Short mmCIF file of C-alpha atoms and ligand atoms in Angstrom, two decimals:
data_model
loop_
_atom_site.label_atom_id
_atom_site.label_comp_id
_atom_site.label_asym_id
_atom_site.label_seq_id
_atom_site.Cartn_x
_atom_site.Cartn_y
_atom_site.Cartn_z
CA UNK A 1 13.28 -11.55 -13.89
CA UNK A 2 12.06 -8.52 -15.33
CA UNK A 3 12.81 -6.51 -19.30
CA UNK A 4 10.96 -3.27 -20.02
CA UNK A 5 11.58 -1.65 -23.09
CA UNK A 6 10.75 1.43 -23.98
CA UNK A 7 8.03 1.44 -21.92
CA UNK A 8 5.49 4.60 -22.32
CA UNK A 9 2.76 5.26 -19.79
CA UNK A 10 0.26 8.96 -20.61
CA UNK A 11 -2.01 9.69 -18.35
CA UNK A 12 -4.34 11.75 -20.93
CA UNK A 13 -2.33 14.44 -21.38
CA UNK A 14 1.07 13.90 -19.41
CA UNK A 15 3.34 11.96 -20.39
CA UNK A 16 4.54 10.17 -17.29
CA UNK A 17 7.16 7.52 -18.49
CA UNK A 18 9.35 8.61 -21.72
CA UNK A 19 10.72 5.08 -22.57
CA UNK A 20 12.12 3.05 -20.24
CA UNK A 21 14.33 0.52 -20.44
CA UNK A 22 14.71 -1.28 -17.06
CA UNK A 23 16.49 -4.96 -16.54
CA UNK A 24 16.33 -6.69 -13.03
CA UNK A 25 18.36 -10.14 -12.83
CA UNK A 26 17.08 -13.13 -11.08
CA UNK A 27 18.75 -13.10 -7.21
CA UNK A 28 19.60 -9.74 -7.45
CA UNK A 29 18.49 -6.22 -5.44
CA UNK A 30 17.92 -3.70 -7.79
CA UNK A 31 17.36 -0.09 -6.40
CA UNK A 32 15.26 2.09 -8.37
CA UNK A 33 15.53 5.72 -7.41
CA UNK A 34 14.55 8.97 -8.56
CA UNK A 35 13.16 12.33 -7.01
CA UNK A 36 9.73 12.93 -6.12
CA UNK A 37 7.57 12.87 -9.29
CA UNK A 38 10.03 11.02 -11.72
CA UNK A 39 7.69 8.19 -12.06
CA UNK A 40 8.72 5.56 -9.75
CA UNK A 41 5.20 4.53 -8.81
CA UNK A 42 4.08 4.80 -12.15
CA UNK A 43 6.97 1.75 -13.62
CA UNK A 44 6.14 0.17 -10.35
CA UNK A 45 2.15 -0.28 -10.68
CA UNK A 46 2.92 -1.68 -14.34
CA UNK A 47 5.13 -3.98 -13.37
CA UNK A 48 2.78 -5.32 -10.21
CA UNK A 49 0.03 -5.19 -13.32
CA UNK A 50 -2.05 -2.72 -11.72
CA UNK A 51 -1.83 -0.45 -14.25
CA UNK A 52 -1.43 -0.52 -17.92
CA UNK A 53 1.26 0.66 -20.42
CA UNK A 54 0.52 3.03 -23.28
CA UNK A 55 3.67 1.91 -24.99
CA UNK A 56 6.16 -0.59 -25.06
CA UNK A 57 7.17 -4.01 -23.31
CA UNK A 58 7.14 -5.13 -20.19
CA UNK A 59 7.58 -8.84 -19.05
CA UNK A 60 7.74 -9.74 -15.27
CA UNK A 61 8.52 -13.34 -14.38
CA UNK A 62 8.51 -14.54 -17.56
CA UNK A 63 4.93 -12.88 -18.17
CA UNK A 64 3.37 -10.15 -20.90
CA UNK A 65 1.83 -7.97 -18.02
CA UNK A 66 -0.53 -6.60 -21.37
CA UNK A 67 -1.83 -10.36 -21.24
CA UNK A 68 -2.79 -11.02 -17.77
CA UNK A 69 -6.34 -10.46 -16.60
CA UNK A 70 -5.64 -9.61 -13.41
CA UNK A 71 -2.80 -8.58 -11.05
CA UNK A 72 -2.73 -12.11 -9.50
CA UNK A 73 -1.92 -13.80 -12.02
CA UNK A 74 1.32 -12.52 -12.01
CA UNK A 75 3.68 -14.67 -9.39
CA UNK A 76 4.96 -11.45 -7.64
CA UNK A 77 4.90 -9.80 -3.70
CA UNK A 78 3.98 -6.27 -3.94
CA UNK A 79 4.19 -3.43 -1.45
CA UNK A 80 2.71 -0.76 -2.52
CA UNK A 81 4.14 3.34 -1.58
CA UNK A 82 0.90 3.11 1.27
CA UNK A 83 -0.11 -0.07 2.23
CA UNK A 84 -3.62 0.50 3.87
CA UNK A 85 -5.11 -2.32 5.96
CA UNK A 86 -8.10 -2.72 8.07
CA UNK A 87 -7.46 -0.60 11.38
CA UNK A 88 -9.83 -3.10 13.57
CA UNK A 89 -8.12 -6.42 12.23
CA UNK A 90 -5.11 -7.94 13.94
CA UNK A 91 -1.92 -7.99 12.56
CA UNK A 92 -2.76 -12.20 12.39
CA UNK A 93 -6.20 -11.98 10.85
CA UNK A 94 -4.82 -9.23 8.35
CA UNK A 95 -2.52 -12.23 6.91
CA UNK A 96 -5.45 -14.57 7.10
CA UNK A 97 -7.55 -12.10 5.23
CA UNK A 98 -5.45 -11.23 2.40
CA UNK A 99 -3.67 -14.67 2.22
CA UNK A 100 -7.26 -15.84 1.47
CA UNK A 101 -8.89 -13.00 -0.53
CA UNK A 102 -7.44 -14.66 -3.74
CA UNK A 103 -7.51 -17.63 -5.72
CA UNK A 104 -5.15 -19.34 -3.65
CA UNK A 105 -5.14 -19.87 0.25
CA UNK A 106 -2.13 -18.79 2.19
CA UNK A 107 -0.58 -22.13 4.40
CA UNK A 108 -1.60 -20.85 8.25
CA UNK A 109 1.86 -21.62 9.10
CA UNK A 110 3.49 -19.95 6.75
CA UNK A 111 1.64 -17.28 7.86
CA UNK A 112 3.08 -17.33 11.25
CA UNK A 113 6.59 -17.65 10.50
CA UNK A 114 5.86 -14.77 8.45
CA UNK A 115 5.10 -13.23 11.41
CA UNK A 116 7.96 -14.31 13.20
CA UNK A 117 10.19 -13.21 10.81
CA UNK A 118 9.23 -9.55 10.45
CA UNK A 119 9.22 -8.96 14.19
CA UNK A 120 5.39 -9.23 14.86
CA UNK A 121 4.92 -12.26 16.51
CA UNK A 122 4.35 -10.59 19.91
CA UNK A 123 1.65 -7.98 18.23
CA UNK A 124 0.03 -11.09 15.80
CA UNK A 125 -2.90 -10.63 18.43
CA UNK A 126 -2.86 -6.38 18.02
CA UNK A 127 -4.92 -4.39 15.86
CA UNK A 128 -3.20 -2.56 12.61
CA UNK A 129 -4.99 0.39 13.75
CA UNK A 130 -2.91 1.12 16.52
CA UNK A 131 0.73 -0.27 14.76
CA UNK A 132 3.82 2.42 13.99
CA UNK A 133 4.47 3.05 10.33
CA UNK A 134 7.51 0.75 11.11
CA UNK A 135 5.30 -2.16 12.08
CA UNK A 136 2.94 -1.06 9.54
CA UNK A 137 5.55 -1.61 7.00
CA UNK A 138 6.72 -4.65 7.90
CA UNK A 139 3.26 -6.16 8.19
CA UNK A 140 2.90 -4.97 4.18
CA UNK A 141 6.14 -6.95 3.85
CA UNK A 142 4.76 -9.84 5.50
CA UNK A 143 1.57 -9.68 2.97
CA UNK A 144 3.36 -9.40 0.12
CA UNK A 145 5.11 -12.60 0.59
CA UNK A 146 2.05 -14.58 0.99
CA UNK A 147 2.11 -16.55 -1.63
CA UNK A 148 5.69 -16.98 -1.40
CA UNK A 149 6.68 -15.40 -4.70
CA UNK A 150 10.06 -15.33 -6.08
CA UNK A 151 10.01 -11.49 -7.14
CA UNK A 152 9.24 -9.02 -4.91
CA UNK A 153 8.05 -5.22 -6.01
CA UNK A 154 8.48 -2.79 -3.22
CA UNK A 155 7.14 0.76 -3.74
CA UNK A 156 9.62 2.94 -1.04
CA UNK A 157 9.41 0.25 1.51
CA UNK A 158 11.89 2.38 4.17
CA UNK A 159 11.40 6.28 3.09
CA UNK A 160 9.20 7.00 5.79
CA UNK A 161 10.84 5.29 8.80
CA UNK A 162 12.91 6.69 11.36
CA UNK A 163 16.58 5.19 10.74
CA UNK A 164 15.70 2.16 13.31
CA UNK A 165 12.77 1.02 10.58
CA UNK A 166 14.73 1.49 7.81
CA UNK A 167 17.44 -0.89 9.02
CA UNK A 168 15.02 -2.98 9.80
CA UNK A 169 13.31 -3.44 6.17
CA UNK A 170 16.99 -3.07 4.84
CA UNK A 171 18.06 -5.86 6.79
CA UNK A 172 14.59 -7.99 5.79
CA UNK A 173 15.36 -7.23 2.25
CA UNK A 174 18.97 -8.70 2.61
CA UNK A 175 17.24 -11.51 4.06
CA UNK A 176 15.01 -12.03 0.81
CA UNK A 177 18.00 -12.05 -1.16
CA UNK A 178 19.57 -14.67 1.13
CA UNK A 179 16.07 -16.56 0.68
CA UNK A 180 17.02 -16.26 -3.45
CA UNK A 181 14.35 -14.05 -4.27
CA UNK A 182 14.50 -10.87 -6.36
CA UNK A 183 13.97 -7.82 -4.99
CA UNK A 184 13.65 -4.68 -7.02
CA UNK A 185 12.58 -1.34 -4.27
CA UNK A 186 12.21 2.22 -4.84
CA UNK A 187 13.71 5.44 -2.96
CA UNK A 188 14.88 8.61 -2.31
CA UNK A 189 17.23 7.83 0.11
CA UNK A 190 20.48 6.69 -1.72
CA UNK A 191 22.39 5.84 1.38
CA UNK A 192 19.61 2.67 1.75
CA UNK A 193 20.72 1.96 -2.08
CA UNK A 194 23.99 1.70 -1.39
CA UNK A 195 23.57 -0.41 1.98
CA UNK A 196 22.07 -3.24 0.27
CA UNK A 197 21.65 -2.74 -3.71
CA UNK A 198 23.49 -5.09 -6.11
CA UNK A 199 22.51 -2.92 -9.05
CA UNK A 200 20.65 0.98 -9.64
CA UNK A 201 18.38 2.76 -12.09
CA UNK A 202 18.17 6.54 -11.84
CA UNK A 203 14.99 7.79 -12.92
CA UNK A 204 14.12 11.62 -13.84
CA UNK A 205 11.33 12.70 -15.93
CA UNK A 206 10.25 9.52 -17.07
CA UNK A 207 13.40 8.75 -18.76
CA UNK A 208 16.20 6.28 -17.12
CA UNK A 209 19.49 8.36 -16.71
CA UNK A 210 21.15 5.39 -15.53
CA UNK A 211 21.53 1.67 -15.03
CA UNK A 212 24.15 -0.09 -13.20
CA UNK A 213 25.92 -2.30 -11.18
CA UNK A 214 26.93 -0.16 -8.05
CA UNK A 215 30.12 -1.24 -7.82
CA UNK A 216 30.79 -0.08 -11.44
CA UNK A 217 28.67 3.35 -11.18
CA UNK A 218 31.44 3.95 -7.88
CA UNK A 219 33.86 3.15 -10.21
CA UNK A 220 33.47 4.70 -13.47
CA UNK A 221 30.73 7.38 -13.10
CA UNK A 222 33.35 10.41 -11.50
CA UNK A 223 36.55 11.27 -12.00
CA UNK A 224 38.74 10.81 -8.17
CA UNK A 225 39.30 13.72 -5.84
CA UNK A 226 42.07 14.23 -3.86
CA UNK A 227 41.62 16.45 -0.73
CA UNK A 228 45.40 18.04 -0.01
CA UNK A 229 45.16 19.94 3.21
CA UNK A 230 48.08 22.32 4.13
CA UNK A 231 48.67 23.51 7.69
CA UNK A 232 48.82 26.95 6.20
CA UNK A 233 46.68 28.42 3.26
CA UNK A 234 48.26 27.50 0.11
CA UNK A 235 50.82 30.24 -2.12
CA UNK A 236 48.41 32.16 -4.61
CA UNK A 237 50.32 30.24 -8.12
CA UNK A 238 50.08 26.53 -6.35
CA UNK A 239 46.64 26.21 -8.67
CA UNK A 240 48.40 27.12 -12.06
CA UNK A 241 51.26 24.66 -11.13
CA UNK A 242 48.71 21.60 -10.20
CA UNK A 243 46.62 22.44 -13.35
CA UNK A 244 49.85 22.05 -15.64
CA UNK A 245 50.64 18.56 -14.00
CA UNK A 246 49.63 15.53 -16.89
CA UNK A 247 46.20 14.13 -15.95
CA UNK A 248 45.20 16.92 -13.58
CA UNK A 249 41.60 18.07 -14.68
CA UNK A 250 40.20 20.68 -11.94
CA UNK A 251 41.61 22.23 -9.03
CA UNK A 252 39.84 24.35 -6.44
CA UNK A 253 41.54 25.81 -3.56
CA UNK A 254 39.62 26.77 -0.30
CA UNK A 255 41.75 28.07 2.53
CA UNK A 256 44.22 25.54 3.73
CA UNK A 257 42.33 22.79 1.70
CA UNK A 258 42.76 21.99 -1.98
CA UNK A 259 40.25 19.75 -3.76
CA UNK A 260 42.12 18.43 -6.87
CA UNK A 261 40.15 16.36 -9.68
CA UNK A 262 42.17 13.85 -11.94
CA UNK A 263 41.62 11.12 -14.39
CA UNK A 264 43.72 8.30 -12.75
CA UNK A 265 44.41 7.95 -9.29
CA UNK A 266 46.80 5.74 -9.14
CA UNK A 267 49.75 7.62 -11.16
CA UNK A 268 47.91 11.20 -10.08
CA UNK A 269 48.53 10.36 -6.69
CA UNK A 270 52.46 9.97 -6.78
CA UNK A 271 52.47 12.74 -9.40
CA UNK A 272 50.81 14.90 -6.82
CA UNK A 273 53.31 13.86 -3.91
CA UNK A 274 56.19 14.61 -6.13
CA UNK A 275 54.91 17.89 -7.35
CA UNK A 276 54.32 18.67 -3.29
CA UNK A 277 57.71 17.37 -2.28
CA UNK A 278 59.94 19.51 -5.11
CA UNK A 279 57.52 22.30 -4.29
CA UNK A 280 58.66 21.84 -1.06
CA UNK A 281 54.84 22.24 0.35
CA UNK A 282 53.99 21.18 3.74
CA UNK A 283 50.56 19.01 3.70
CA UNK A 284 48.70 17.96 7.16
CA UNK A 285 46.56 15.33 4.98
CA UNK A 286 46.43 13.83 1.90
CA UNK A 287 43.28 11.35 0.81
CA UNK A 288 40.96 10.35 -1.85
CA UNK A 289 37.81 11.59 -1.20
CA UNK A 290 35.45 8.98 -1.14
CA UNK A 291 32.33 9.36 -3.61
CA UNK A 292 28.62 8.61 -2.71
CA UNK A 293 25.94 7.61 -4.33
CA UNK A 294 24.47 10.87 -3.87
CA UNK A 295 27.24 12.93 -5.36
CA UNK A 296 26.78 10.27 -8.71
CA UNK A 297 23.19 10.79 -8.37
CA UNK A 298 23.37 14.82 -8.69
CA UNK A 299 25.46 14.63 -11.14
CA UNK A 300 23.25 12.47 -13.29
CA UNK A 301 20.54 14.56 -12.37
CA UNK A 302 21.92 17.78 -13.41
CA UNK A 303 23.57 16.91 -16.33
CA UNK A 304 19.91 16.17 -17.58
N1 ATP B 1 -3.21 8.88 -12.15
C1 ATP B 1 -2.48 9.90 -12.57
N2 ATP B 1 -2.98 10.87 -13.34
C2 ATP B 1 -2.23 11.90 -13.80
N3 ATP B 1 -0.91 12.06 -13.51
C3 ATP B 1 -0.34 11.12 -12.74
C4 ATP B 1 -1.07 9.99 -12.23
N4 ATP B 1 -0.22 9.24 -11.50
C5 ATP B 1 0.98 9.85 -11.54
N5 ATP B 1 0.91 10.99 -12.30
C6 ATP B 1 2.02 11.90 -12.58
O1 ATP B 1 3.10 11.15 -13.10
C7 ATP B 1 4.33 11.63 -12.60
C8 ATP B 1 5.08 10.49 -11.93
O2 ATP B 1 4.41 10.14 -10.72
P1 ATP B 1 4.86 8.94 -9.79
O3 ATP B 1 3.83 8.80 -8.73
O4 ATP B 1 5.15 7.76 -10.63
O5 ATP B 1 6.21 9.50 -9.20
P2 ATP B 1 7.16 8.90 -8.05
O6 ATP B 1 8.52 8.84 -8.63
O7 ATP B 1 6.57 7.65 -7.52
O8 ATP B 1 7.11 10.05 -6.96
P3 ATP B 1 7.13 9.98 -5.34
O9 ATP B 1 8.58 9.93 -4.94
O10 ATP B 1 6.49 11.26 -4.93
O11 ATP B 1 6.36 8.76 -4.91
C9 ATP B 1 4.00 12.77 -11.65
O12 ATP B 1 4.17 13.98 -12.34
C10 ATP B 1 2.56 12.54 -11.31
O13 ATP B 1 1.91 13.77 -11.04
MG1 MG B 2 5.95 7.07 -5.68
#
């Protein structure tokens, strides 16, 4: 649904985006994230064609976005990092407006469902001016699926909701994927990411760190902990002995608990409760730490 390659993007000076190479799959969520600054925005407003490229290629939807004339001629829903709508419309004539303001004319029931669906039917008759960020958000949600695209481009579509609004546009954005669409967002929040995303790019600098299925970045991108509490703090030569075990990489004792990196799990973990047993070491708890996102993401970040 959408192939950049090496995409550049200078703004005079500054070079904003170093070369990206970014692949979203038909059907798919893809979660772009990256720090404040890393030039999220800046792929993003390319893509949607509101901006151009310096360098490289970018096709959305089957489309050259250096060969459209305008941003509506590409079939995409975008929501940009602040949508800004006209305080003294309703929430209604908003849709009306900006299902009409292009070359096409939005289907006035499709505009209500719309409605309906992201939880302003009741406040179809309020003006924006007075709507939450939340609602706000959702109303830019509605817009961008006017024309009922099959790709959607939403620029941090939850960051600035309270956790109620994010699981709200989190569970909308499930919904599109249910509805077959594609939906590539960007954040900062990586706990959203790994709530709904089928795949993640990690963005720093203008340069992609990373880009993968989840499932496989939880997989393959660090090495497994295992947390090995003792009820009492652990003899001083324990950390020589673990480090001599096969396939034992790091070990770091604090107090009672010792934090033990390895390459495999599976035969580290008996190798570990045999060591413990013949040791004749008394644990209180033994478990595999479970990795986020975030501890991937910092480790990306700072190997950079
Ligand atoms: N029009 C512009 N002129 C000059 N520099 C710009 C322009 N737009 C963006 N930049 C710079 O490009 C870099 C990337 O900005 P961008 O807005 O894409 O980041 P972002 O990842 O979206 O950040 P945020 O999380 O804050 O939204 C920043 O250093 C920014 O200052
Ligand atoms: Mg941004």
């Amino acid at each position: 649904m959408i192939s950049v390659t090496n995409l550049h993007k200078h703004f005079q000076t500054f070079h904003a985006l170093k070369g990206i190479n970014l692949q979203v799959k038909q059907g798919e969520i893809y979660g772009f994230i990256g720090q404040n600054g890393s030039g999220k925005t800046t792929t993003m407003n390319i893509l949607a064609g509101l901006s151009r490229p310096t360098g490289g290629k970018c096709i959305v939807a089957g489309i050259d976005v250096k060969k459209i004339k305008h941003p509506s001629d590409l079939p995409i829903g975008y929501l940009p990092e602040e949508p800004k709508f006209y305080p003294w419309m309703t929430a209604l004539e908003t849709l009306e407006y900006l299902g009409n303001s292009k070359n096409k004319k939005a289907d006035p029931e499709w505009i209500k469902e719309l409605l309906g669906w992201v939880g302003l039917f009741d406040a179809a008759h309020r003006r924006v001016g007075g709507f939450s960020r939340g609602m706000r958000q959702r109303l830019g949600i509605a817009a961008a699926l006017l024309h009922q695209p099959r790709l959607l481009i939403l620029d941090e579509p939850s960051s600035a909701l309270d956790p109620e609004g994010r699981a709200e546009v989190l569970r909308l954005i499930l919904e599109l994927k249910e509805m077959g669409k594609t939906v590539i967002f960007s954040t900062h929040i990586l706990n959203d990411v790994e709530r709904v995303c089928d795949t993640v790019g990690i963005i720093a600098g203008g340069k992609m760190l990373l880009e993968k299925p989840l499932k496989a970045i939880q997989k393959d991108n660090l090495a497994p902990i295992f947390d090995v509490i003792s009820p009492k703090p652990w003899p001083a030569e324990v950390k020589q002995k673990l480090l001599q075990l096969p396939g034992v990489k790091r070990v770091e004792i604090r107090g009672v608990t010792a934090a033990i990196t390895v390459e495999d799990a599976k035969t580290a973990s008996i190798r570990l409760m045999h060591f413990l047993s013949k040791e004749e070491l008394a644990i209180s708890k033994f478990r595999q730490r479970k990795h986020t996102l975030e501890d991937i993401f910092l480790q990306e970040v700072k190997a950079t």
